PDB file of C-alpha atoms in Angstrom:
ATOM      1  CA  UNK A  16      -4.064  -8.550 -15.617  1.00  0.00           C
ATOM      2  CA  UNK A  17      -4.711  -4.875 -13.963  1.00  0.00           C
ATOM      3  CA  UNK A  18      -1.270  -2.408 -13.899  1.00  0.00           C
ATOM      4  CA  UNK A  19      -0.330   0.576 -12.650  1.00  0.00           C
ATOM      5  CA  UNK A  20       2.195   3.038 -14.644  1.00  0.00           C
ATOM      6  CA  UNK A  21       3.475   6.117 -12.593  1.00  0.00           C
ATOM      7  CA  UNK A  22       5.979   8.253 -14.123  1.00  0.00           C
ATOM      8  CA  UNK A  23       9.489   7.674 -12.689  1.00  0.00           C
ATOM      9  CA  UNK A  24      10.882  10.483  -9.906  1.00  0.00           C
ATOM     10  CA  UNK A  25      12.382  11.978  -8.685  1.00  0.00           C
ATOM     11  CA  UNK A  26      10.609  14.624  -9.136  1.00  0.00           C
ATOM     12  CA  UNK A  27      11.895  17.950  -8.352  1.00  0.00           C
ATOM     13  CA  UNK A  28      10.254  21.157  -7.449  1.00  0.00           C
ATOM     14  CA  UNK A  29      10.655  24.639  -5.659  1.00  0.00           C
ATOM     15  CA  UNK A  30       8.172  25.835  -3.505  1.00  0.00           C
ATOM     16  CA  UNK A  31       5.369  27.020  -4.709  1.00  0.00           C
ATOM     17  CA  UNK A  32       5.780  25.261  -7.830  1.00  0.00           C
ATOM     18  CA  UNK A  33       2.629  23.432 -10.004  1.00  0.00           C
ATOM     19  CA  UNK A  34       2.774  19.764  -9.318  1.00  0.00           C
ATOM     20  CA  UNK A  35       1.417  17.134 -11.658  1.00  0.00           C
ATOM     21  CA  UNK A  36       2.289  13.602 -11.139  1.00  0.00           C
ATOM     22  CA  UNK A  37       1.118  11.174 -14.753  1.00  0.00           C
ATOM     23  CA  UNK A  38      -0.549   7.670 -13.463  1.00  0.00           C
ATOM     24  CA  UNK A  39      -1.991   5.599 -15.810  1.00  0.00           C
ATOM     25  CA  UNK A  40      -3.772   1.698 -15.524  1.00  0.00           C
ATOM     26  CA  UNK A  41      -4.911  -0.962 -17.253  1.00  0.00           C
ATOM     27  CA  UNK A  42      -7.678  -2.825 -15.806  1.00  0.00           C
ATOM     28  CA  UNK A  43      -9.877  -5.432 -16.962  1.00  0.00           C
ATOM     29  CA  UNK A  44     -13.052  -3.960 -14.858  1.00  0.00           C
ATOM     30  CA  UNK A  45     -13.794  -0.571 -13.582  1.00  0.00           C
ATOM     31  CA  UNK A  46     -11.795  -0.123 -10.663  1.00  0.00           C
ATOM     32  CA  UNK A  47     -11.365   2.610  -8.032  1.00  0.00           C
ATOM     33  CA  UNK A  48      -8.175   4.793  -7.860  1.00  0.00           C
ATOM     34  CA  UNK A  49      -6.049   5.878  -4.866  1.00  0.00           C
ATOM     35  CA  UNK A  50      -3.508   8.116  -4.208  1.00  0.00           C
ATOM     36  CA  UNK A  51      -1.450   7.062  -1.358  1.00  0.00           C
ATOM     37  CA  UNK A  52       1.397   8.995   0.027  1.00  0.00           C
ATOM     38  CA  UNK A  53       4.738   8.159   2.261  1.00  0.00           C
ATOM     39  CA  UNK A  54       6.624  10.485   4.118  1.00  0.00           C
ATOM     40  CA  UNK A  55      10.283   9.318   5.340  1.00  0.00           C
ATOM     41  CA  UNK A  56       9.902   6.879   8.232  1.00  0.00           C
ATOM     42  CA  UNK A  57       6.154   6.543   8.157  1.00  0.00           C
ATOM     43  CA  UNK A  58       3.580   4.378   6.820  1.00  0.00           C
ATOM     44  CA  UNK A  59       1.252   5.081   3.875  1.00  0.00           C
ATOM     45  CA  UNK A  60      -1.701   7.376   4.078  1.00  0.00           C
ATOM     46  CA  UNK A  61      -4.383   7.679   1.554  1.00  0.00           C
ATOM     47  CA  UNK A  62      -4.507  11.113  -0.061  1.00  0.00           C
ATOM     48  CA  UNK A  63      -7.195  10.940  -2.164  1.00  0.00           C
ATOM     49  CA  UNK A  64      -9.495   8.610  -3.980  1.00  0.00           C
ATOM     50  CA  UNK A  65     -12.203   8.166  -6.721  1.00  0.00           C
ATOM     51  CA  UNK A  66     -14.772   5.700  -7.182  1.00  0.00           C
ATOM     52  CA  UNK A  67     -15.775   6.152 -10.917  1.00  0.00           C
ATOM     53  CA  UNK A  68     -15.822   7.829 -14.069  1.00  0.00           C
ATOM     54  CA  UNK A  69     -15.254  11.761 -14.310  1.00  0.00           C
ATOM     55  CA  UNK A  70     -15.272  11.434  -9.779  1.00  0.00           C
ATOM     56  CA  UNK A  71     -12.352  14.386  -8.935  1.00  0.00           C
ATOM     57  CA  UNK A  72     -11.136  12.930  -5.503  1.00  0.00           C
ATOM     58  CA  UNK A  73      -9.303  16.200  -3.348  1.00  0.00           C
ATOM     59  CA  UNK A  74      -7.207  16.105   0.087  1.00  0.00           C
ATOM     60  CA  UNK A  75      -4.858  18.873   0.956  1.00  0.00           C
ATOM     61  CA  UNK A  76      -4.932  20.476  -1.801  1.00  0.00           C
ATOM     62  CA  UNK A  77      -4.305  17.565  -3.922  1.00  0.00           C
ATOM     63  CA  UNK A  78      -6.884  16.639  -6.785  1.00  0.00           C
ATOM     64  CA  UNK A  79      -6.779  13.642  -9.328  1.00  0.00           C
ATOM     65  CA  UNK A  80      -9.818  12.887 -11.991  1.00  0.00           C
ATOM     66  CA  UNK A  81     -10.770  10.387 -12.788  1.00  0.00           C
ATOM     67  CA  UNK A  82     -10.729   9.697 -16.964  1.00  0.00           C
ATOM     68  CA  UNK A  83     -12.302   6.413 -17.984  1.00  0.00           C
ATOM     69  CA  UNK A  84     -11.250   7.938 -21.475  1.00  0.00           C
ATOM     70  CA  UNK A  85      -7.622   7.959 -21.066  1.00  0.00           C
ATOM     71  CA  UNK A  86      -7.174   5.294 -18.141  1.00  0.00           C
ATOM     72  CA  UNK A  87      -5.028   8.612 -16.068  1.00  0.00           C
ATOM     73  CA  UNK A  88      -5.586   9.370 -12.772  1.00  0.00           C
ATOM     74  CA  UNK A  89      -3.053  12.487 -12.497  1.00  0.00           C
ATOM     75  CA  UNK A  90      -2.127  13.984  -9.346  1.00  0.00           C
ATOM     76  CA  UNK A  91      -2.228  17.721  -9.542  1.00  0.00           C
ATOM     77  CA  UNK A  92      -1.124  20.231  -6.729  1.00  0.00           C
ATOM     78  CA  UNK A  93      -1.323  24.308  -7.873  1.00  0.00           C
ATOM     79  CA  UNK A  94       1.867  25.193  -4.804  1.00  0.00           C
ATOM     80  CA  UNK A  95       3.703  22.796  -3.355  1.00  0.00           C
ATOM     81  CA  UNK A  96       5.370  23.234   0.135  1.00  0.00           C
ATOM     82  CA  UNK A  97       8.537  21.517   1.035  1.00  0.00           C
ATOM     83  CA  UNK A  98       6.851  19.107   4.091  1.00  0.00           C
ATOM     84  CA  UNK A  99       5.004  17.819   0.623  1.00  0.00           C
ATOM     85  CA  UNK A 100       8.525  15.987   0.282  1.00  0.00           C
ATOM     86  CA  UNK A 101       7.086  11.945   0.140  1.00  0.00           C
ATOM     87  CA  UNK A 102       6.953   9.236  -2.281  1.00  0.00           C
ATOM     88  CA  UNK A 103       3.650   9.203  -3.930  1.00  0.00           C
ATOM     89  CA  UNK A 104       2.247   6.066  -4.835  1.00  0.00           C
ATOM     90  CA  UNK A 105      -1.050   5.188  -7.200  1.00  0.00           C
ATOM     91  CA  UNK A 106      -3.213   2.560  -6.836  1.00  0.00           C
ATOM     92  CA  UNK A 107      -6.014   0.497  -8.064  1.00  0.00           C
ATOM     93  CA  UNK A 108      -8.594  -1.557  -6.384  1.00  0.00           C
ATOM     94  CA  UNK A 109     -11.904  -2.909  -7.312  1.00  0.00           C
ATOM     95  CA  UNK A 110     -15.157  -2.404  -4.760  1.00  0.00           C
ATOM     96  CA  UNK A 111     -15.661  -5.766  -2.744  1.00  0.00           C
ATOM     97  CA  UNK A 112     -12.380  -6.885  -3.917  1.00  0.00           C
ATOM     98  CA  UNK A 113      -9.963  -6.243  -1.677  1.00  0.00           C
ATOM     99  CA  UNK A 114      -6.488  -6.533  -2.972  1.00  0.00           C
ATOM    100  CA  UNK A 115      -4.604  -3.088  -4.621  1.00  0.00           C
ATOM    101  CA  UNK A 116      -2.654  -2.858  -6.773  1.00  0.00           C
ATOM    102  CA  UNK A 117       0.076  -0.365  -6.897  1.00  0.00           C
ATOM    103  CA  UNK A 118       2.386   1.535  -8.872  1.00  0.00           C
ATOM    104  CA  UNK A 119       6.116   1.833  -8.686  1.00  0.00           C
ATOM    105  CA  UNK A 120       6.181   5.348  -6.581  1.00  0.00           C
ATOM    106  CA  UNK A 121       7.203   8.610  -7.012  1.00  0.00           C
ATOM    107  CA  UNK A 122       9.368  10.257  -5.272  1.00  0.00           C
ATOM    108  CA  UNK A 123       8.666  14.624  -4.866  1.00  0.00           C
ATOM    109  CA  UNK A 124      11.657  16.423  -3.675  1.00  0.00           C
ATOM    110  CA  UNK A 125      10.803  19.849  -2.757  1.00  0.00           C
ATOM    111  CA  UNK A 126      13.366  22.280  -2.270  1.00  0.00           C
ATOM    112  CA  UNK A 127      12.743  26.032  -0.349  1.00  0.00           C
TER     113      UNK A 127
ATOM    114  CA  UNK B  27      -7.841   6.461  17.625  1.00  0.00           C
ATOM    115  CA  UNK B  28      -5.014   4.066  16.998  1.00  0.00           C
ATOM    116  CA  UNK B  29      -3.899   3.126  13.923  1.00  0.00           C
ATOM    117  CA  UNK B  30      -2.169  -0.204  12.641  1.00  0.00           C
ATOM    118  CA  UNK B  31       0.888  -1.166  14.518  1.00  0.00           C
ATOM    119  CA  UNK B  32       3.192  -3.567  13.907  1.00  0.00           C
ATOM    120  CA  UNK B  33       6.260  -5.175  15.830  1.00  0.00           C
ATOM    121  CA  UNK B  34       8.782  -5.311  15.160  1.00  0.00           C
ATOM    122  CA  UNK B  35       9.791  -2.635  13.053  1.00  0.00           C
ATOM    123  CA  UNK B  36      13.363  -4.152  12.381  1.00  0.00           C
ATOM    124  CA  UNK B  37      14.635  -6.965  12.026  1.00  0.00           C
ATOM    125  CA  UNK B  38      18.282  -8.266  10.829  1.00  0.00           C
ATOM    126  CA  UNK B  39      18.268 -12.239  10.175  1.00  0.00           C
ATOM    127  CA  UNK B  40      20.845 -14.630   9.029  1.00  0.00           C
ATOM    128  CA  UNK B  41      19.804 -16.839   5.928  1.00  0.00           C
ATOM    129  CA  UNK B  42      18.211 -20.035   7.075  1.00  0.00           C
ATOM    130  CA  UNK B  43      16.403 -18.908  10.296  1.00  0.00           C
ATOM    131  CA  UNK B  44      13.032 -18.207  10.905  1.00  0.00           C
ATOM    132  CA  UNK B  45      11.052 -14.870  11.545  1.00  0.00           C
ATOM    133  CA  UNK B  46       7.746 -14.123  12.841  1.00  0.00           C
ATOM    134  CA  UNK B  47       6.174 -10.140  12.491  1.00  0.00           C
ATOM    135  CA  UNK B  48       2.998  -9.319  14.641  1.00  0.00           C
ATOM    136  CA  UNK B  49       0.089  -6.894  12.893  1.00  0.00           C
ATOM    137  CA  UNK B  50      -2.488  -5.551  15.170  1.00  0.00           C
ATOM    138  CA  UNK B  51      -5.183  -3.667  13.152  1.00  0.00           C
ATOM    139  CA  UNK B  52      -7.434  -0.527  13.863  1.00  0.00           C
ATOM    140  CA  UNK B  53      -9.152  -2.390  16.887  1.00  0.00           C
ATOM    141  CA  UNK B  54     -13.493  -2.385  14.712  1.00  0.00           C
ATOM    142  CA  UNK B  55     -11.343  -3.933  11.151  1.00  0.00           C
ATOM    143  CA  UNK B  56     -12.452  -7.014   9.996  1.00  0.00           C
ATOM    144  CA  UNK B  57     -10.116  -7.134   7.523  1.00  0.00           C
ATOM    145  CA  UNK B  58      -6.257  -7.633   7.267  1.00  0.00           C
ATOM    146  CA  UNK B  59      -3.567  -7.652   5.028  1.00  0.00           C
ATOM    147  CA  UNK B  60      -0.509  -8.207   4.435  1.00  0.00           C
ATOM    148  CA  UNK B  61       1.741  -6.606   1.530  1.00  0.00           C
ATOM    149  CA  UNK B  62       5.661  -6.516   0.506  1.00  0.00           C
ATOM    150  CA  UNK B  63       7.775  -3.762  -0.243  1.00  0.00           C
ATOM    151  CA  UNK B  64      11.153  -3.820  -2.356  1.00  0.00           C
ATOM    152  CA  UNK B  65      12.966  -0.987  -2.507  1.00  0.00           C
ATOM    153  CA  UNK B  66      12.002   1.484  -5.351  1.00  0.00           C
ATOM    154  CA  UNK B  67       8.660  -0.765  -5.581  1.00  0.00           C
ATOM    155  CA  UNK B  68       5.408  -0.355  -4.777  1.00  0.00           C
ATOM    156  CA  UNK B  69       3.592  -2.523  -2.232  1.00  0.00           C
ATOM    157  CA  UNK B  70       2.487  -6.071  -3.705  1.00  0.00           C
ATOM    158  CA  UNK B  71      -0.362  -8.152  -2.150  1.00  0.00           C
ATOM    159  CA  UNK B  72       0.979 -11.097  -0.560  1.00  0.00           C
ATOM    160  CA  UNK B  73      -2.817 -12.024   1.295  1.00  0.00           C
ATOM    161  CA  UNK B  74      -5.517 -11.039   3.293  1.00  0.00           C
ATOM    162  CA  UNK B  75      -8.060 -12.147   6.059  1.00  0.00           C
ATOM    163  CA  UNK B  76     -11.706 -11.442   6.921  1.00  0.00           C
ATOM    164  CA  UNK B  77     -12.255 -11.728  10.475  1.00  0.00           C
ATOM    165  CA  UNK B  78     -10.015 -15.307  10.774  1.00  0.00           C
ATOM    166  CA  UNK B  79     -10.520 -16.619   8.157  1.00  0.00           C
ATOM    167  CA  UNK B  80      -7.362 -16.569   4.998  1.00  0.00           C
ATOM    168  CA  UNK B  81      -9.578 -15.829   2.229  1.00  0.00           C
ATOM    169  CA  UNK B  82      -6.679 -15.169  -0.526  1.00  0.00           C
ATOM    170  CA  UNK B  83      -3.375 -15.616  -1.225  1.00  0.00           C
ATOM    171  CA  UNK B  84      -0.618 -14.281  -3.839  1.00  0.00           C
ATOM    172  CA  UNK B  85       1.592 -16.295  -5.900  1.00  0.00           C
ATOM    173  CA  UNK B  86       4.060 -14.291  -3.977  1.00  0.00           C
ATOM    174  CA  UNK B  87       3.154 -16.310  -1.264  1.00  0.00           C
ATOM    175  CA  UNK B  88       5.490 -19.310  -1.348  1.00  0.00           C
ATOM    176  CA  UNK B  89       5.612 -22.037   1.182  1.00  0.00           C
ATOM    177  CA  UNK B  90       7.771 -21.278   3.856  1.00  0.00           C
ATOM    178  CA  UNK B  91       5.593 -17.906   4.328  1.00  0.00           C
ATOM    179  CA  UNK B  92       2.718 -18.489   6.671  1.00  0.00           C
ATOM    180  CA  UNK B  93      -0.016 -16.493   7.937  1.00  0.00           C
ATOM    181  CA  UNK B  94      -2.579 -16.419  10.892  1.00  0.00           C
ATOM    182  CA  UNK B  95      -5.255 -14.454  12.569  1.00  0.00           C
ATOM    183  CA  UNK B  96      -6.478 -16.755  15.309  1.00  0.00           C
ATOM    184  CA  UNK B  97      -9.191 -14.759  17.081  1.00  0.00           C
ATOM    185  CA  UNK B  98      -9.711 -12.229  13.715  1.00  0.00           C
ATOM    186  CA  UNK B  99      -7.630  -9.069  15.551  1.00  0.00           C
ATOM    187  CA  UNK B 100      -3.872  -9.379  15.250  1.00  0.00           C
ATOM    188  CA  UNK B 101      -1.993 -11.656  12.948  1.00  0.00           C
ATOM    189  CA  UNK B 102       1.474 -12.702  12.446  1.00  0.00           C
ATOM    190  CA  UNK B 103       3.553 -13.564   8.837  1.00  0.00           C
ATOM    191  CA  UNK B 104       5.964 -16.335   9.517  1.00  0.00           C
ATOM    192  CA  UNK B 105       8.470 -16.898   7.159  1.00  0.00           C
ATOM    193  CA  UNK B 106      10.685 -20.218   7.192  1.00  0.00           C
ATOM    194  CA  UNK B 107      14.114 -20.433   6.533  1.00  0.00           C
ATOM    195  CA  UNK B 108      14.620 -17.374   5.545  1.00  0.00           C
ATOM    196  CA  UNK B 109      16.494 -15.978   2.344  1.00  0.00           C
ATOM    197  CA  UNK B 110      17.907 -13.326   0.969  1.00  0.00           C
ATOM    198  CA  UNK B 111      15.395 -12.356  -1.798  1.00  0.00           C
ATOM    199  CA  UNK B 112      13.189 -12.108   1.664  1.00  0.00           C
ATOM    200  CA  UNK B 113      14.787  -8.950   2.304  1.00  0.00           C
ATOM    201  CA  UNK B 114      11.812  -6.441   2.108  1.00  0.00           C
ATOM    202  CA  UNK B 115       9.657  -4.237   3.747  1.00  0.00           C
ATOM    203  CA  UNK B 116       6.443  -6.025   5.157  1.00  0.00           C
ATOM    204  CA  UNK B 117       3.171  -3.835   5.001  1.00  0.00           C
ATOM    205  CA  UNK B 118      -0.146  -4.512   7.140  1.00  0.00           C
ATOM    206  CA  UNK B 119      -3.009  -3.242   6.572  1.00  0.00           C
ATOM    207  CA  UNK B 120      -6.868  -3.305   7.620  1.00  0.00           C
ATOM    208  CA  UNK B 121     -10.219  -2.102   6.555  1.00  0.00           C
ATOM    209  CA  UNK B 122     -13.457  -2.375   7.500  1.00  0.00           C
ATOM    210  CA  UNK B 123     -15.525  -4.077   5.028  1.00  0.00           C
ATOM    211  CA  UNK B 124     -19.607  -2.991   5.119  1.00  0.00           C
ATOM    212  CA  UNK B 125     -19.090   0.368   5.652  1.00  0.00           C
ATOM    213  CA  UNK B 126     -18.838   3.853   4.655  1.00  0.00           C
ATOM    214  CA  UNK B 127     -15.668   3.021   2.790  1.00  0.00           C
ATOM    215  CA  UNK B 128     -15.395  -0.281   2.420  1.00  0.00           C
ATOM    216  CA  UNK B 129     -11.979  -0.371   0.463  1.00  0.00           C
ATOM    217  CA  UNK B 130     -10.161   1.955   1.953  1.00  0.00           C
ATOM    218  CA  UNK B 131      -7.685   0.535   3.481  1.00  0.00           C
ATOM    219  CA  UNK B 132      -5.289   1.953   6.716  1.00  0.00           C
ATOM    220  CA  UNK B 133      -1.796   0.646   6.731  1.00  0.00           C
ATOM    221  CA  UNK B 134       0.721   0.527   9.198  1.00  0.00           C
ATOM    222  CA  UNK B 135       4.354   1.408   9.833  1.00  0.00           C
ATOM    223  CA  UNK B 136       5.943  -1.895   8.302  1.00  0.00           C
ATOM    224  CA  UNK B 137       8.439  -4.242   9.000  1.00  0.00           C
ATOM    225  CA  UNK B 138      11.894  -4.005   7.518  1.00  0.00           C
ATOM    226  CA  UNK B 139      13.660  -7.390   7.072  1.00  0.00           C
ATOM    227  CA  UNK B 140      16.836  -7.598   6.425  1.00  0.00           C
ATOM    228  CA  UNK B 141      18.756 -11.609   5.860  1.00  0.00           C
ATOM    229  CA  UNK B 142      22.062 -12.070   5.857  1.00  0.00           C
TER     230      UNK B 142
END
């Protein structure tokens, strides 16, 4: 079945450092890929998405590129802020097939 | 713009008791989903509705779990004879099928269940 694997956390960075959170997937078809973020005490929020190979999703300075050849969707940000501290989830879904399959999540901690 | 709301936010119950959670989706959304999230894990799909019809149930949804969406608006998730293994965050999400982002799901804040 389909699955998503994320790097284990926590990822601890200083403010303004470069961020990469790795995500790889196993899928039987051609899914859409997502990054969700969960801030402390809040619900999951969609951060960015990509619907086909080579698409780049971007939002709030975060980017991720759908790489079919490496089955990856790594999340990057050039300069993190303390306010980016949260848990980040990579997920996949099929258009017209509703359920999301999530990775285990990666906690990011950014210190001043 | 009202998001997805869930009630209660926290529930503590004793093993063997029944509990019921409520989810109010974004008003124009026709799909509603339930997920369960345990500590250190990502959310896992439980079930979803399109309008009032329950279209899919995960094998995670044992016979003790039942969900309804009677008028195609809010939904309830009931757990009967709760067990300690039911302790988790129960998440609700909604989406609009047929719109621009047909598979974009919006999540509520969750209901945290603790079974003692």
